[in-house]
């Protein structure tokens, strides 16, 4: 008897051990998307550049050297110098810190408030849902960049205010997505079972519903990072974001537009940095969406 039951039990154990974990399955699906992996490598590259900026920058990005202004790219200055003699490569490297900081902070603001509003709206419904969604509809009625312009104009031009403005116009997107996911999850049987056991609403929302709707939040955050970085660069280009002498990519583009014919590299290199980072987040976000979607069987 013992021998007869030992073999099936051992077979089941070996099968369970051979079954890959959720994270491994997710990574294997993501790895098959070559474009998404390339986007991930671009993101990792820029994050490393931001972390190692003091070690990678060959010159002080704030050091003015007027005798060497508007020098073409050379062995000493790989990306040339600007109209004040500052090394463009060093400013692009340090600008990576600012652009990533703006993107992550703005998306965190939008996700934090958007997730809370979406959870409350989807779970409670009725008048709570009506009030929250009407506020969200008002925010969605304004194009994102125009809403950000209005907020920055009211608060004043600064990098911090840009983070707040971009974060505010990101709230409706997260709120809509989280509300829809919450409406679907709260109808499941296990939620009714937990409620019947006496669990509080806050416990049900944040312990049992929220972990099960993380996938669309992560995907939206990765895609929203690209929009946040691009929007922040646009506001800085208009003079409403980073103020001189901060080496922010949008501000560098704004400064370089006055020298498009005499020193085109001043606008070209920050533009390449913005385009490549935004493209990296976009393609990586698309890959995350496909890898986290259970309907996408590969």
Coordinates of C-alpha atoms in Angstrom, one line a residue:
X1 CA 0.0 0.0 0.0
X2 CA 2.8 2.4 0.9
X3 CA 4.6 1.8 -2.3
X4 CA 1.5 2.2 -4.4
X5 CA 0.7 5.6 -3.0
X6 CA 4.3 6.8 -2.8
X7 CA 4.7 7.0 -6.6
X8 CA 1.7 9.2 -7.4
X9 CA 2.7 11.6 -4.5
X10 CA 6.3 11.8 -5.8
X11 CA 5.0 12.5 -9.3
X12 CA 2.8 15.3 -8.1
X13 CA 5.6 16.8 -6.1
X14 CA 8.0 16.7 -9.0
X15 CA 5.4 18.3 -11.3
X16 CA 4.8 21.1 -8.8
X17 CA 8.5 21.8 -8.6
X18 CA 8.8 21.8 -12.3
X19 CA 6.0 24.3 -12.7
X20 CA 7.5 27.8 -13.2
X21 CA 6.5 30.6 -10.8
X22 CA 4.4 33.6 -11.8
X23 CA 7.3 35.9 -12.1
X24 CA 9.2 33.5 -14.2
X25 CA 6.3 33.0 -16.5
X26 CA 5.9 36.8 -16.8
X27 CA 9.6 37.3 -17.6
X28 CA 9.5 34.5 -20.2
X29 CA 6.6 36.2 -21.9
X30 CA 8.3 39.6 -21.7
X31 CA 11.6 38.2 -23.0
X32 CA 9.9 37.0 -26.2
X33 CA 9.0 40.6 -27.0
X34 CA 12.3 41.8 -28.4
X35 CA 11.1 45.4 -28.8
X36 CA 10.0 45.6 -25.2
X37 CA 13.3 44.2 -24.0
X38 CA 15.1 46.8 -26.1
X39 CA 13.0 49.5 -24.4
X40 CA 13.8 48.1 -21.0
X41 CA 17.5 48.2 -21.8
X42 CA 17.2 51.9 -22.8
X43 CA 15.4 52.7 -19.5
X44 CA 18.1 50.8 -17.5
X45 CA 20.8 52.7 -19.4
X46 CA 19.3 56.1 -18.6
X47 CA 18.7 55.1 -14.9
X48 CA 22.4 54.2 -14.6
X49 CA 23.4 57.4 -16.3
X50 CA 21.3 59.3 -13.8
X51 CA 22.8 57.5 -10.8
X52 CA 26.4 57.7 -12.0
X53 CA 26.1 61.3 -13.4
X54 CA 28.9 62.8 -11.3
X55 CA 31.3 60.0 -12.4
X56 CA 30.3 60.0 -16.1
X57 CA 30.2 63.8 -16.7
X58 CA 33.6 65.0 -18.0
X59 CA 33.0 68.6 -17.0
X60 CA 31.0 70.7 -14.5
X61 CA 27.6 71.2 -16.2
X62 CA 27.3 74.7 -14.6
X63 CA 30.8 75.9 -15.3
X64 CA 30.7 78.9 -17.6
X65 CA 33.7 79.3 -20.1
X66 CA 32.9 82.1 -22.5
X67 CA 36.2 81.8 -24.5
X68 CA 35.1 78.3 -25.5
X69 CA 31.4 79.0 -26.3
X70 CA 29.7 77.4 -29.2
X71 CA 32.5 74.9 -29.9
X72 CA 31.7 72.1 -32.3
X73 CA 31.9 68.5 -31.0
X74 CA 35.5 67.5 -30.5
X75 CA 37.6 65.1 -28.5
X76 CA 37.5 67.4 -25.5
X77 CA 33.8 68.2 -25.7
X78 CA 32.0 65.2 -27.4
X79 CA 28.8 67.1 -27.8
X80 CA 30.3 70.6 -28.1
X81 CA 29.6 73.6 -25.9
X82 CA 26.7 75.9 -25.6
X83 CA 26.5 79.7 -25.8
X84 CA 28.1 80.1 -22.4
X85 CA 30.8 77.6 -22.9
X86 CA 29.3 74.8 -20.8
X87 CA 29.9 71.2 -21.9
X88 CA 26.7 69.9 -23.6
X89 CA 27.5 66.2 -22.8
X90 CA 27.8 66.9 -19.1
X91 CA 24.5 68.9 -19.1
X92 CA 22.7 66.1 -21.0
X93 CA 24.0 63.6 -18.5
X94 CA 22.9 65.6 -15.5
X95 CA 19.6 66.4 -17.3
X96 CA 18.8 62.7 -17.2
X97 CA 18.4 63.0 -13.4
X98 CA 16.0 65.9 -13.7
X99 CA 13.9 64.3 -16.5
X100 CA 13.6 61.0 -14.7
X101 CA 12.9 62.7 -11.4
X102 CA 10.1 64.7 -12.9
X103 CA 8.6 61.7 -14.6
X104 CA 8.6 59.4 -11.5
X105 CA 7.4 62.0 -9.1
X106 CA 4.6 63.2 -11.4
X107 CA 3.4 59.6 -12.1
X108 CA 3.6 58.8 -8.3
X109 CA 1.3 61.8 -7.6
X110 CA -1.1 60.8 -10.3
X111 CA -1.1 57.1 -9.4
X112 CA -1.5 57.7 -5.6
X113 CA -4.5 59.9 -5.8
X114 CA -5.9 58.2 -8.9
X115 CA -5.8 54.8 -7.4
X116 CA -7.5 55.9 -4.1
X117 CA -10.2 57.7 -6.0
X118 CA -10.7 54.8 -8.4
X119 CA -10.9 52.2 -5.5
X120 CA -13.4 54.3 -3.5
X121 CA -15.5 55.0 -6.6
X122 CA -15.6 51.4 -7.8
X123 CA -16.2 49.8 -4.5
X124 CA -18.8 52.0 -2.9
X125 CA -20.6 53.1 -6.1
X126 CA -23.8 55.2 -5.8
X127 CA -23.3 58.8 -4.8
X128 CA -19.6 58.3 -4.1
X129 CA -19.1 57.0 -7.6
X130 CA -21.1 59.9 -9.1
X131 CA -19.3 62.6 -7.3
X132 CA -15.8 61.2 -7.9
X133 CA -16.4 60.4 -11.6
X134 CA -17.9 63.8 -12.3
X135 CA -14.8 65.5 -10.9
X136 CA -12.7 63.1 -13.1
X137 CA -14.8 64.0 -16.1
X138 CA -14.2 67.7 -15.5
X139 CA -10.4 67.1 -15.5
X140 CA -10.7 64.9 -18.6
X141 CA -12.5 67.7 -20.4
X142 CA -9.3 69.7 -20.6
X143 CA -6.4 68.5 -22.8
X144 CA -3.6 67.3 -20.5
X145 CA -1.0 69.9 -21.6
X146 CA -3.5 72.8 -21.3
X147 CA -4.5 71.7 -17.8
X148 CA -0.8 71.5 -16.9
X149 CA -0.2 75.0 -18.4
X150 CA -3.0 76.4 -16.4
X151 CA -1.7 74.9 -13.1
X152 CA 1.9 76.0 -13.7
X153 CA 0.7 79.5 -14.7
X154 CA -1.2 79.7 -11.4
X155 CA 1.6 78.3 -9.2
X156 CA 4.5 79.9 -11.0
X157 CA 7.3 78.5 -13.2
X158 CA 9.4 75.9 -11.4
X159 CA 10.4 72.3 -11.7
X160 CA 8.4 71.3 -8.6
X161 CA 5.3 73.0 -10.0
X162 CA 5.7 71.1 -13.2
X163 CA 5.8 67.8 -11.3
X164 CA 2.5 68.8 -9.5
X165 CA 0.9 69.9 -12.8
X166 CA 1.8 66.8 -14.7
X167 CA 0.8 64.6 -11.8
X168 CA -2.7 66.3 -11.5
X169 CA -3.5 65.7 -15.2
X170 CA -2.4 62.0 -14.7
X171 CA -5.0 61.4 -12.0
X172 CA -8.1 60.9 -14.2
X173 CA -6.4 58.2 -16.2
X174 CA -5.5 56.1 -13.2
X175 CA -8.9 56.7 -11.6
X176 CA -10.8 55.5 -14.6
X177 CA -8.6 52.3 -15.0
X178 CA -8.7 51.5 -11.3
X179 CA -12.5 52.0 -11.1
X180 CA -13.2 49.6 -13.9
X181 CA -10.9 47.0 -12.5
X182 CA -12.4 47.4 -9.0
X183 CA -16.0 47.0 -10.4
X184 CA -14.9 43.7 -12.0
X185 CA -13.1 42.3 -8.9
X186 CA -15.6 43.2 -6.3
X187 CA -18.3 41.0 -8.0
X188 CA -16.1 37.9 -7.5
X189 CA -17.3 35.2 -5.0
X190 CA -14.3 35.4 -2.8
X191 CA -15.0 39.1 -2.0
X192 CA -18.5 38.1 -0.8
X193 CA -17.0 35.4 1.3
X194 CA -14.6 37.8 2.9
X195 CA -17.3 40.3 3.6
X196 CA -19.5 37.6 5.2
X197 CA -16.6 36.9 7.6
X198 CA -16.8 40.4 8.9
X199 CA -13.9 42.0 7.1
X200 CA -14.0 45.9 7.1
X201 CA -14.4 47.8 3.8
X202 CA -10.8 49.2 4.1
X203 CA -9.4 45.7 4.5
X204 CA -11.4 44.4 1.5
X205 CA -10.3 47.3 -0.6
X206 CA -6.6 47.5 0.2
X207 CA -5.8 43.9 1.1
X208 CA -8.0 41.9 -1.2
X209 CA -9.0 44.1 -4.2
X210 CA -5.9 46.3 -4.7
X211 CA -3.3 43.5 -5.1
X212 CA -5.5 41.9 -7.7
X213 CA -5.7 45.0 -9.9
X214 CA -2.0 45.9 -9.8
X215 CA -1.3 44.8 -13.4
X216 CA -3.2 47.5 -15.2
X217 CA -1.8 50.1 -12.7
X218 CA 1.8 49.0 -13.5
X219 CA 1.1 49.1 -17.2
X220 CA -0.5 52.6 -17.1
X221 CA 2.3 53.9 -14.9
X222 CA 5.0 52.7 -17.3
X223 CA 3.2 54.3 -20.3
X224 CA 2.4 57.5 -18.3
X225 CA 6.1 58.0 -17.5
X226 CA 6.7 58.7 -21.2
X227 CA 3.9 61.2 -21.3
X228 CA 5.1 62.9 -18.1
X229 CA 8.7 63.3 -19.3
X230 CA 7.5 64.6 -22.6
X231 CA 5.0 67.0 -21.0
X232 CA 7.6 68.3 -18.5
X233 CA 10.1 68.9 -21.4
X234 CA 7.4 70.8 -23.3
X235 CA 6.7 73.0 -20.3
X236 CA 10.4 73.7 -19.8
X237 CA 10.7 74.5 -23.5
X238 CA 8.0 77.2 -23.0
X239 CA 9.9 78.6 -20.0
X240 CA 7.4 77.3 -17.4
X241 CA 9.5 74.5 -16.0
X242 CA 13.1 74.2 -15.1
X243 CA 14.8 77.6 -14.8
X244 CA 18.4 78.5 -15.8
X245 CA 21.0 77.3 -15.1
X246 CA 19.4 73.8 -14.5
X247 CA 20.4 71.4 -17.3
X248 CA 16.9 70.1 -18.1
X249 CA 16.4 68.7 -21.6
X250 CA 13.4 70.8 -22.5
X251 CA 15.2 74.0 -21.3
X252 CA 18.2 73.0 -23.3
X253 CA 16.1 72.5 -26.4
X254 CA 14.6 76.0 -25.9
X255 CA 18.1 77.5 -25.6
X256 CA 19.3 75.6 -28.7
X257 CA 16.5 76.8 -31.0
X258 CA 18.3 80.2 -31.2
X259 CA 21.3 78.5 -32.7
X260 CA 19.7 76.0 -35.1
X261 CA 21.7 77.2 -38.1
X262 CA 25.0 78.0 -36.4
X263 CA 25.1 75.2 -33.7
X264 CA 22.4 72.6 -34.4
X265 CA 23.9 70.1 -32.0
X266 CA 22.6 72.3 -29.1
X267 CA 19.1 71.1 -29.9
X268 CA 19.9 67.8 -31.5
X269 CA 21.5 66.0 -28.5
X270 CA 18.8 66.9 -25.9
X271 CA 16.2 66.0 -28.5
X272 CA 17.7 62.6 -29.1
X273 CA 17.8 62.0 -25.4
X274 CA 14.1 62.9 -24.9
X275 CA 13.0 60.9 -28.0
X276 CA 14.9 57.7 -27.0
X277 CA 13.8 57.7 -23.4
X278 CA 10.2 58.3 -24.3
X279 CA 10.3 55.6 -26.9
X280 CA 11.9 53.2 -24.5
X281 CA 9.1 53.7 -21.9
X282 CA 6.4 53.4 -24.6
X283 CA 7.6 50.1 -26.1
X284 CA 8.4 48.7 -22.7
X285 CA 4.9 49.6 -21.5
X286 CA 3.4 47.9 -24.5
X287 CA 5.4 44.8 -23.7
X288 CA 4.3 44.9 -20.0
X289 CA 0.7 45.1 -21.1
X290 CA 1.0 42.0 -23.3
X291 CA 3.0 40.1 -20.7
X292 CA 0.6 40.9 -17.8
X293 CA -2.6 40.2 -19.8
X294 CA -3.8 36.7 -19.0
X295 CA -5.6 36.6 -22.3
X296 CA -2.3 36.9 -24.2
X297 CA -1.2 33.3 -24.4
X298 CA 2.2 32.7 -26.0

